[in-house]
Amino acid sequence: MSHYLVRRTAILLGSLFLAAVALFALLRLLPGDPANALLPVGATPDQIDAARRELGTDASLPSQFLSWLAGIARLDLGKSLISTLPVGPEITARLPVTVPLTLTAFVLAVLVAVPVGVLAAARADRWYGPVINAVAQLGIAVPAFWLGLLLIAGFALNLHVLPAGGFPPDGWADPGLALQSLILPCLTVALVMAASMIRYVRAATLDVLGADYLRTARALGAGAREAMWRHGLRNAAVPVIAVLAMELATTFLGAVVVESVFALPGLGSLLVRGISQHDYPVIQGVMLVSTATVLVVGFLGDVAQRLVDPRLRLRSAS
Amino acid sequence: MRKILAVVTALSLAGVLAACGDSKSESTTPKADAIIQIGSVYEPQNLDNTAGGGQGVTEALNGNVYEGLFKLTDTGAVEPLLAKDQKVSDDGLTYTFTLQPGVKFQSGKALTSADVKASIEAVTAENSKSARKSNLAVIKSIATPDDATVVVTLSSRSISFVYNLSYVWIVNSAATDRTTKADGTGPYQLGDWKRGSTLSLTRFDGYWGTKAANAGVVFHYFTDATALNNALLTNAVDVVTSEQSPDALAQFSGNSAYQVSNGKGTTKLLLAFNDKVAPFDNVQVRQAVSQAIDDTKLLTSIWGEYGTPIGSMVPPSDPWYEDLTSVNAYNVDSAKQLLATAGFPNGFTFTLDTPSYDPHPTAATFIKSELAKVGITVTINTITADEWYTKVYQKRDFVATLQEHVNDRDVVWYGNPDFYWGYSNKQVTEQITAAEQAKTTDEQTALLKQANKTIATEAASDWLYLYPQIVVASAKLTGYPVNGLNAQFFAYGITKS
């Protein structure tokens, strides 16, 4: 296992470096210049040159890349070109919105998806098995922003029970208010996520239901429920964990759209703003943090899978 | 299943709690301790208007936290503010300003002439990103004979000098870090700026003039117009500074809980030709294109009953406004004739560089279909705002483009042959230069009217329409600015009942 961890960590770091290179290169392929966001119509050529010098966008690309990389090594993500503020604290300031939103939605989705998915598989012969399946399929087709608008229309505009968007200026100083403003965004993310999870859980459970060991367990006298509980779920969990890790990562990135619909000051809105202003350090910072999160979650998912499934451990040991 | 039930119950409970918190006591008298919640899509990029703070910083801080020697009122007049008195020498080159006595910055420091000097120099500094930098290039020297007097000497007459000063914020010369902090002389002091979310201002009790009518304001920033309108519908904000989503107006205009104002805007949508390259270096071609497009129809299709057709670069709030909508008015037959005389009886093809954000793509599609009727084929090339600045504004690498020009009094750009659209008419340049050096505003007005008529006749650009300036507010609000010239939004007069 320790051998595996070392190898897996090396892969993680290598992927991070590749991601950093790709990020930097792709951004520089975009036409335009960050200085433009600072300059109004009416600026003179002298002003434009001065702004470019000030922002350092007139420096050569390799030297820009190296200084960025050196910064990352010191855990310094640089300064925003537009607001001139350090990017690191800017990102940390957004986490109290994005992290609770993502995690709560994720937990909610798992709580819904696992029992419903198992039920859909175990009771595929009853009328509600196919119904659950159909609803889940519909859920996958629904874009998150549209569901968000629908929830706003229902709960905020018509029933007036929840805010239509925004986040309290004092943040979590008043947890009640903060929670209130996250309910609809959480629901939006959770419902969309649960829809695709249900289908994975259902498929994994169906696989297990047809497995030999389950039939053997039944033959040895275990009831359907007991066999499922003791042998089925654990086997079904293996593929589901891999999918869950991917889903969590997607949610983190997908929060961009939902945050915009609900006017939440999270990482998503920071990213959107950075992109519209060509603010390289901000875009690179947010994307790097997101990429790192995705990679780390994937890493943890892989490790968890091995813990659950002894076969994986044995296979790499031999 | 039990877990799902528990979640659903928790959620409905939260909903009930929220509903309880929502019921507010109602009254109809203005409250002096009210905090006004303002919704906007223009978050400042930083708080320094000489370092690229953008439109948002003007909206939030101009007149509220910072003041100039003069102010541009909501109706477009220029009035003295921190300058109590001004004397102009007979040759028009020396301006002597006496400052208002007893003015203090929000930090407590007294305003002196040194602050004024430093503030003007911040705009003209080498690294300044202010659009007004070139306007103030006429300043030769600034002297401060005593704490209350500022003497500015110009290198040539500049009748707009005082107007241009209304854009110069008087800042504390000792202030550091203007990008995240603010220390001005206005009726509010900066509270908290939560980037990506809100910016709050609180009433400054040491203000030298009439104190703000409310205890403070909070600007709420949105990246999504629908989210902004929803905030107004749920009373999360009291007023929206500039409604950008025409489709959303219906839900407010028919509702007695809201008031919708149709103010005088200064933003013009332009079909700007590159007047230096073929075929638009030909006046007849430009006239033909202008006459082939039904501007009123375009305006109605985008803004419905709002907005104003406009025949030139001059909006009605400029002193030299004249209704020129009849010049090069919509006339397809005349457009075809002009094209034939210009040597294009079968039309031609050109590329229209179109910024990717509203309303440009809609306008481009409309123009394409209008021009197809006179045989001209338009290729729409969609670009980002950023690309526009590099490709069109800096490199002049374009044939025609769409762009909104937001400022008032900006017809003077047609006097600069080096401006991006490359319009070059010696007479117009002379008139605009002479207007700036005029001795009286009457003389200035007369000259700019002449210049304006010439550019309209020669179709230097096609001015499609003037944007409406629509403020939507809760019916409980009074005293808010309706015109918001140049993105200003004076908040100190707003009361809420």
Short mmCIF file of C-alpha atoms in Angstrom, two decimals, chain B residues 3-377:
data_model
loop_
_atom_site.label_atom_id
_atom_site.label_comp_id
_atom_site.label_asym_id
_atom_site.label_seq_id
_atom_site.Cartn_x
_atom_site.Cartn_y
_atom_site.Cartn_z
CA LYS B 3 -33.30 10.27 5.45
CA ILE B 4 -34.91 11.95 2.48
CA LEU B 5 -37.94 12.76 4.58
CA ALA B 6 -35.69 14.27 7.23
CA VAL B 7 -33.97 16.46 4.64
CA VAL B 8 -37.25 17.60 3.16
CA THR B 9 -38.58 18.43 6.63
CA ALA B 10 -35.45 20.39 7.47
CA LEU B 11 -35.74 22.35 4.27
CA SER B 12 -39.38 23.20 4.76
CA LEU B 13 -38.63 24.28 8.32
CA ALA B 14 -35.91 26.59 7.05
CA GLY B 15 -38.42 27.99 4.60
CA VAL B 16 -40.94 28.71 7.33
CA LEU B 17 -38.24 30.41 9.42
CA ALA B 18 -37.27 32.53 6.44
CA ALA B 19 -40.89 33.52 5.93
CA CYS B 20 -41.15 34.65 9.55
CA GLY B 21 -38.07 36.81 9.20
CA ASP B 22 -39.44 38.46 6.10
CA SER B 23 -42.40 40.33 7.56
CA LYS B 24 -41.33 43.92 8.09
CA SER B 25 -43.30 46.70 9.70
CA GLU B 26 -44.68 49.15 7.14
CA SER B 27 -44.72 52.92 7.40
CA THR B 28 -44.88 55.82 4.96
CA THR B 29 -42.61 58.47 6.48
CA PRO B 30 -39.03 58.70 5.25
CA LYS B 31 -36.59 57.18 7.69
CA ALA B 32 -33.34 59.08 8.30
CA ASP B 33 -31.69 55.91 9.54
CA ALA B 34 -32.62 53.88 6.48
CA ILE B 35 -29.96 51.98 4.57
CA ILE B 36 -30.62 52.03 0.85
CA GLN B 37 -29.91 48.78 -1.00
CA ILE B 38 -28.73 49.46 -4.54
CA GLY B 39 -28.43 46.81 -7.25
CA SER B 40 -25.96 47.14 -10.08
CA VAL B 41 -24.07 45.11 -12.67
CA TYR B 42 -21.05 47.42 -12.55
CA GLU B 43 -18.75 46.31 -9.77
CA PRO B 44 -15.64 48.49 -9.52
CA GLN B 45 -12.45 46.78 -10.71
CA ASN B 46 -10.58 48.72 -8.05
CA LEU B 47 -11.39 51.96 -6.24
CA ASP B 48 -9.05 54.30 -8.11
CA ASN B 49 -10.49 56.19 -11.09
CA THR B 50 -6.98 56.94 -12.37
CA ALA B 51 -5.97 53.26 -12.21
CA GLY B 52 -8.70 51.63 -14.27
CA GLY B 53 -11.47 51.44 -11.65
CA GLY B 54 -13.94 51.47 -14.52
CA GLN B 55 -17.56 52.55 -14.72
CA GLY B 56 -18.39 50.90 -11.38
CA VAL B 57 -16.12 53.11 -9.33
CA THR B 58 -17.70 56.23 -10.80
CA GLU B 59 -21.14 54.90 -9.97
CA ALA B 60 -20.31 54.03 -6.38
CA LEU B 61 -17.91 56.77 -5.31
CA ASN B 62 -18.34 59.83 -7.54
CA GLY B 63 -20.15 62.54 -5.56
CA ASN B 64 -20.77 60.04 -2.77
CA VAL B 65 -17.31 59.52 -1.32
CA TYR B 66 -15.24 61.74 -3.59
CA GLU B 67 -16.01 65.24 -4.77
CA GLY B 68 -14.45 67.46 -7.41
CA LEU B 69 -13.94 71.20 -7.53
CA PHE B 70 -17.05 71.12 -9.73
CA LYS B 71 -19.84 68.66 -10.21
CA LEU B 72 -21.84 67.56 -13.19
CA THR B 73 -25.41 67.53 -11.93
CA ASP B 74 -27.92 64.86 -12.87
CA THR B 75 -29.37 67.27 -15.45
CA GLY B 76 -26.01 67.92 -17.12
CA ALA B 77 -25.17 71.36 -15.63
CA VAL B 78 -21.71 72.08 -14.21
CA GLU B 79 -21.86 73.59 -10.72
CA PRO B 80 -19.16 74.59 -8.25
CA LEU B 81 -18.64 72.09 -5.42
CA LEU B 82 -15.34 72.22 -3.53
CA ALA B 83 -14.46 75.41 -5.43
CA LYS B 84 -16.30 78.19 -3.64
CA ASP B 85 -15.23 80.77 -6.12
CA GLN B 86 -13.33 80.97 -9.41
CA LYS B 87 -11.69 83.81 -11.32
CA VAL B 88 -10.54 83.51 -14.90
CA SER B 89 -7.97 85.90 -16.35
CA ASP B 90 -8.92 87.90 -19.47
CA ASP B 91 -6.74 85.77 -21.72
CA GLY B 92 -8.52 82.69 -20.36
CA LEU B 93 -5.25 81.08 -19.37
CA THR B 94 -5.21 81.51 -15.61
CA TYR B 95 -7.85 80.01 -13.33
CA THR B 96 -7.83 80.97 -9.66
CA PHE B 97 -9.97 78.75 -7.43
CA THR B 98 -10.83 79.50 -3.81
CA LEU B 99 -11.70 76.38 -1.85
CA GLN B 100 -14.77 75.92 0.36
CA PRO B 101 -13.77 76.59 3.96
CA GLY B 102 -14.13 73.96 6.66
CA VAL B 103 -13.94 70.94 4.36
CA LYS B 104 -12.56 67.79 5.96
CA PHE B 105 -11.64 64.44 4.51
CA GLN B 106 -13.36 61.43 6.03
CA SER B 107 -10.08 60.63 7.77
CA GLY B 108 -10.36 63.97 9.58
CA LYS B 109 -7.65 65.83 7.71
CA ALA B 110 -8.56 69.34 6.49
CA LEU B 111 -8.70 69.93 2.74
CA THR B 112 -5.91 72.16 1.42
CA SER B 113 -4.79 73.40 -1.96
CA ALA B 114 -1.96 70.85 -1.88
CA ASP B 115 -4.56 68.05 -2.05
CA VAL B 116 -6.15 69.67 -5.09
CA LYS B 117 -2.79 69.98 -6.84
CA ALA B 118 -1.91 66.34 -6.09
CA SER B 119 -5.33 65.17 -7.27
CA ILE B 120 -5.09 66.91 -10.63
CA GLU B 121 -1.57 65.62 -11.07
CA ALA B 122 -2.74 62.07 -10.40
CA VAL B 123 -4.91 62.32 -13.52
CA THR B 124 -2.15 63.75 -15.70
CA ALA B 125 0.57 61.46 -14.28
CA GLU B 126 2.53 59.22 -16.62
CA ASN B 127 0.94 55.99 -15.37
CA SER B 128 -2.59 57.46 -15.27
CA LYS B 129 -5.25 55.34 -16.94
CA SER B 130 -7.82 58.10 -16.90
CA ALA B 131 -9.77 58.78 -20.08
CA ARG B 132 -9.52 62.48 -19.18
CA LYS B 133 -5.75 62.59 -19.25
CA SER B 134 -5.57 64.04 -22.75
CA ASN B 135 -8.24 66.65 -21.91
CA LEU B 136 -6.10 68.01 -19.11
CA ALA B 137 -2.92 68.12 -21.19
CA VAL B 138 -3.48 71.89 -21.56
CA ILE B 139 -2.41 72.42 -17.95
CA LYS B 140 0.96 74.17 -17.86
CA SER B 141 1.39 74.61 -14.12
CA ILE B 142 -0.46 74.45 -10.81
CA ALA B 143 0.45 76.84 -7.98
CA THR B 144 -0.77 76.89 -4.39
CA PRO B 145 -0.10 80.39 -3.00
CA ASP B 146 -1.97 79.53 0.20
CA ASP B 147 -3.94 76.65 1.69
CA ALA B 148 -7.24 77.86 0.26
CA THR B 149 -6.14 78.98 -3.20
CA VAL B 150 -5.22 77.01 -6.32
CA VAL B 151 -3.95 78.77 -9.43
CA VAL B 152 -3.94 76.73 -12.63
CA THR B 153 -2.21 78.08 -15.72
CA LEU B 154 -3.10 76.67 -19.12
CA SER B 155 -1.03 76.61 -22.26
CA SER B 156 -4.04 77.52 -24.38
CA ARG B 157 -7.65 78.52 -23.79
CA SER B 158 -9.89 75.61 -22.79
CA ILE B 159 -13.56 76.36 -22.32
CA SER B 160 -14.21 72.79 -21.16
CA PHE B 161 -11.59 73.06 -18.45
CA VAL B 162 -14.08 73.55 -15.63
CA TYR B 163 -16.29 70.77 -17.00
CA ASN B 164 -13.25 68.48 -17.20
CA LEU B 165 -12.42 69.28 -13.59
CA SER B 166 -15.73 67.72 -12.55
CA TYR B 167 -14.07 64.36 -13.31
CA VAL B 168 -11.08 65.02 -11.10
CA TRP B 169 -11.67 63.58 -7.65
CA ILE B 170 -10.07 65.53 -4.87
CA VAL B 171 -8.18 62.94 -2.86
CA ASN B 172 -6.19 63.18 0.32
CA SER B 173 -2.65 63.78 -0.94
CA ALA B 174 -1.32 61.69 1.96
CA ALA B 175 -3.52 58.71 1.08
CA THR B 176 -1.80 55.47 0.20
CA ASP B 177 -3.41 52.55 -1.58
CA ARG B 178 -6.29 54.23 -3.36
CA THR B 179 -7.19 50.96 -5.06
CA THR B 180 -8.79 49.41 -1.98
CA LYS B 181 -9.31 52.39 0.35
CA ALA B 182 -10.93 55.76 -0.13
CA ASP B 183 -10.54 59.08 1.65
CA GLY B 184 -12.57 61.85 0.08
CA THR B 185 -14.61 64.85 1.14
CA GLY B 186 -18.04 63.51 0.16
CA PRO B 187 -21.15 62.83 2.26
CA TYR B 188 -20.30 59.13 2.74
CA GLN B 189 -17.28 57.25 3.91
CA LEU B 190 -16.33 53.90 2.50
CA GLY B 191 -17.55 51.02 4.65
CA ASP B 192 -16.71 47.53 3.55
CA TRP B 193 -15.99 46.27 0.07
CA LYS B 194 -16.67 42.54 -0.22
CA ARG B 195 -15.34 41.88 -3.67
CA GLY B 196 -17.75 40.02 -5.87
CA SER B 197 -20.64 40.90 -3.62
CA THR B 198 -21.23 44.27 -1.95
CA LEU B 199 -19.76 47.70 -1.32
CA SER B 200 -21.16 49.74 1.54
CA LEU B 201 -21.02 53.46 2.26
CA THR B 202 -21.97 55.02 5.59
CA ARG B 203 -23.05 58.60 6.21
CA PHE B 204 -20.10 60.85 7.05
CA ASP B 205 -21.22 63.01 9.96
CA GLY B 206 -18.33 65.45 9.52
CA TYR B 207 -19.50 66.35 6.00
CA TRP B 208 -19.18 70.06 5.21
CA GLY B 209 -22.41 70.36 3.21
CA THR B 210 -25.94 69.02 3.58
CA LYS B 211 -25.67 65.61 5.22
CA ALA B 212 -26.91 62.51 3.43
CA ALA B 213 -30.65 61.90 3.76
CA ASN B 214 -30.07 58.22 4.56
CA ALA B 215 -27.76 56.48 7.00
CA GLY B 216 -25.92 54.68 4.26
CA VAL B 217 -26.12 52.69 1.08
CA VAL B 218 -25.06 49.22 0.06
CA PHE B 219 -24.26 48.47 -3.58
CA HIS B 220 -25.04 44.84 -4.43
CA TYR B 221 -23.21 43.56 -7.49
CA PHE B 222 -24.59 41.03 -9.94
CA THR B 223 -23.09 39.33 -12.95
CA ASP B 224 -26.47 38.13 -14.14
CA ALA B 225 -29.24 40.57 -15.11
CA THR B 226 -31.98 38.10 -14.18
CA ALA B 227 -30.52 37.66 -10.71
CA LEU B 228 -30.49 41.45 -10.36
CA ASN B 229 -34.15 41.76 -11.32
CA ASN B 230 -35.08 38.90 -8.99
CA ALA B 231 -33.36 40.76 -6.15
CA LEU B 232 -35.56 43.77 -6.84
CA LEU B 233 -38.68 41.59 -7.06
CA THR B 234 -37.93 40.06 -3.65
CA ASN B 235 -37.02 43.43 -2.03
CA ALA B 236 -33.41 42.40 -1.56
CA VAL B 237 -32.53 45.64 -3.34
CA ASP B 238 -34.52 48.89 -3.43
CA VAL B 239 -33.30 50.27 -6.72
CA VAL B 240 -31.49 49.15 -9.87
CA THR B 241 -29.15 51.85 -11.15
CA SER B 242 -29.34 51.00 -14.80
CA GLU B 243 -31.74 48.40 -16.17
CA GLN B 244 -29.98 46.52 -18.95
CA SER B 245 -32.56 43.91 -19.70
CA PRO B 246 -35.46 45.33 -21.76
CA ASP B 247 -37.44 42.10 -21.51
CA ALA B 248 -37.58 42.43 -17.74
CA LEU B 249 -39.24 45.84 -17.75
CA ALA B 250 -42.77 44.58 -18.23
CA GLN B 251 -42.88 42.98 -14.79
CA PHE B 252 -42.04 46.33 -13.17
CA SER B 253 -43.84 48.89 -15.33
CA GLY B 254 -47.22 47.29 -14.74
CA ASN B 255 -46.72 47.00 -10.97
CA SER B 256 -47.60 49.78 -8.53
CA ALA B 257 -44.94 48.60 -6.07
CA TYR B 258 -42.27 49.86 -8.49
CA GLN B 259 -41.47 53.03 -10.35
CA VAL B 260 -39.72 52.94 -13.71
CA SER B 261 -38.02 56.12 -14.86
CA ASN B 262 -37.01 56.86 -18.43
CA GLY B 263 -34.08 59.24 -18.04
CA LYS B 264 -31.76 60.97 -20.47
CA GLY B 265 -28.90 58.65 -21.35
CA THR B 266 -25.59 59.54 -22.90
CA THR B 267 -24.72 56.11 -24.32
CA LYS B 268 -24.90 55.92 -28.10
CA LEU B 269 -24.80 52.76 -30.17
CA LEU B 270 -22.57 53.37 -33.17
CA LEU B 271 -22.01 51.62 -36.43
CA ALA B 272 -18.51 53.07 -36.75
CA PHE B 273 -16.95 52.96 -40.20
CA ASN B 274 -13.23 53.01 -40.75
CA ASP B 275 -13.38 56.29 -42.67
CA LYS B 276 -9.80 55.81 -43.90
CA VAL B 277 -10.28 52.57 -45.86
CA ALA B 278 -12.38 51.58 -48.86
CA PRO B 279 -15.28 51.50 -49.32
CA PHE B 280 -16.10 53.72 -46.33
CA ASP B 281 -13.60 56.40 -47.25
CA ASN B 282 -16.32 57.32 -49.75
CA VAL B 283 -18.89 59.70 -48.24
CA GLN B 284 -21.66 58.46 -50.53
CA VAL B 285 -21.15 54.87 -49.42
CA ARG B 286 -21.43 55.89 -45.77
CA GLN B 287 -24.55 57.92 -46.49
CA ALA B 288 -26.04 55.00 -48.40
CA VAL B 289 -25.46 52.58 -45.52
CA SER B 290 -26.88 55.07 -43.01
CA GLN B 291 -30.00 55.54 -45.13
CA ALA B 292 -30.46 51.82 -45.70
CA ILE B 293 -30.81 51.03 -41.99
CA ASP B 294 -34.10 51.73 -40.24
CA ASP B 295 -32.73 52.90 -36.88
CA THR B 296 -36.15 53.37 -35.29
CA LYS B 297 -37.14 49.81 -36.10
CA LEU B 298 -33.90 48.54 -34.56
CA LEU B 299 -34.46 50.62 -31.43
CA THR B 300 -38.02 49.38 -31.03
CA SER B 301 -37.03 45.78 -31.55
CA ILE B 302 -34.45 46.02 -28.77
CA TRP B 303 -35.91 48.50 -26.28
CA GLY B 304 -39.62 48.66 -27.11
CA GLU B 305 -40.98 52.06 -26.14
CA TYR B 306 -37.72 53.16 -24.50
CA GLY B 307 -34.65 54.87 -25.94
CA THR B 308 -34.32 57.70 -28.44
CA PRO B 309 -33.51 57.76 -32.15
CA ILE B 310 -30.52 60.02 -32.68
CA GLY B 311 -29.10 61.58 -35.83
CA SER B 312 -25.60 62.34 -34.56
CA MET B 313 -23.10 61.84 -31.77
CA VAL B 314 -24.66 64.57 -29.58
CA PRO B 315 -27.15 63.42 -26.92
CA PRO B 316 -29.94 65.80 -25.78
CA SER B 317 -28.17 66.52 -22.48
CA ASP B 318 -25.25 68.18 -24.29
CA PRO B 319 -25.64 71.97 -24.66
CA TRP B 320 -25.04 71.73 -28.43
CA TYR B 321 -27.75 69.19 -29.11
CA GLU B 322 -29.84 69.55 -32.23
CA ASP B 323 -32.35 67.07 -33.61
CA LEU B 324 -30.59 65.72 -36.69
CA THR B 325 -32.61 62.54 -37.18
CA SER B 326 -33.80 63.88 -40.55
CA VAL B 327 -30.22 63.92 -41.88
CA ASN B 328 -29.52 60.71 -43.81
CA ALA B 329 -32.85 59.38 -42.60
CA TYR B 330 -34.12 55.93 -43.59
CA ASN B 331 -34.66 55.85 -47.35
CA VAL B 332 -33.91 52.67 -49.28
CA ASP B 333 -34.38 54.16 -52.76
CA SER B 334 -32.02 57.02 -52.06
CA ALA B 335 -29.52 54.54 -50.56
CA LYS B 336 -29.57 52.47 -53.79
CA GLN B 337 -29.04 55.60 -55.89
CA LEU B 338 -26.12 56.72 -53.74
CA LEU B 339 -24.51 53.30 -54.06
CA ALA B 340 -24.87 53.42 -57.85
CA THR B 341 -23.33 56.90 -58.04
CA ALA B 342 -20.50 55.75 -55.77
CA GLY B 343 -19.71 52.95 -58.22
CA PHE B 344 -21.33 50.07 -56.35
CA PRO B 345 -24.57 49.45 -58.28
CA ASN B 346 -24.41 45.80 -57.22
CA GLY B 347 -23.37 46.49 -53.64
CA PHE B 348 -20.27 45.08 -51.97
CA THR B 349 -19.20 42.85 -49.10
CA PHE B 350 -17.71 43.97 -45.80
CA THR B 351 -16.84 42.53 -42.40
CA LEU B 352 -18.53 43.97 -39.32
CA ASP B 353 -16.49 43.49 -36.12
CA THR B 354 -19.15 42.88 -33.50
CA PRO B 355 -18.53 42.82 -29.74
CA SER B 356 -19.95 39.60 -28.35
CA TYR B 357 -22.14 41.16 -25.64
CA ASP B 358 -25.63 42.68 -25.85
CA PRO B 359 -26.97 44.48 -27.80
CA HIS B 360 -24.26 44.24 -30.46
CA PRO B 361 -25.03 40.77 -31.88
CA THR B 362 -28.72 41.64 -32.24
CA ALA B 363 -27.90 44.94 -33.91
CA ALA B 364 -25.42 43.24 -36.26
CA THR B 365 -28.00 40.71 -37.42
CA PHE B 366 -30.51 43.49 -38.01
CA ILE B 367 -27.99 45.55 -40.00
CA LYS B 368 -27.09 42.51 -42.06
CA SER B 369 -30.69 41.96 -43.10
CA GLU B 370 -31.31 45.68 -43.78
CA LEU B 371 -28.20 46.04 -45.94
CA ALA B 372 -28.99 42.85 -47.86
CA LYS B 373 -31.97 44.78 -49.28
CA VAL B 374 -29.62 47.22 -51.03
CA GLY B 375 -27.24 44.52 -52.21
CA ILE B 376 -24.60 44.85 -49.51
CA THR B 377 -23.41 41.61 -47.90
#
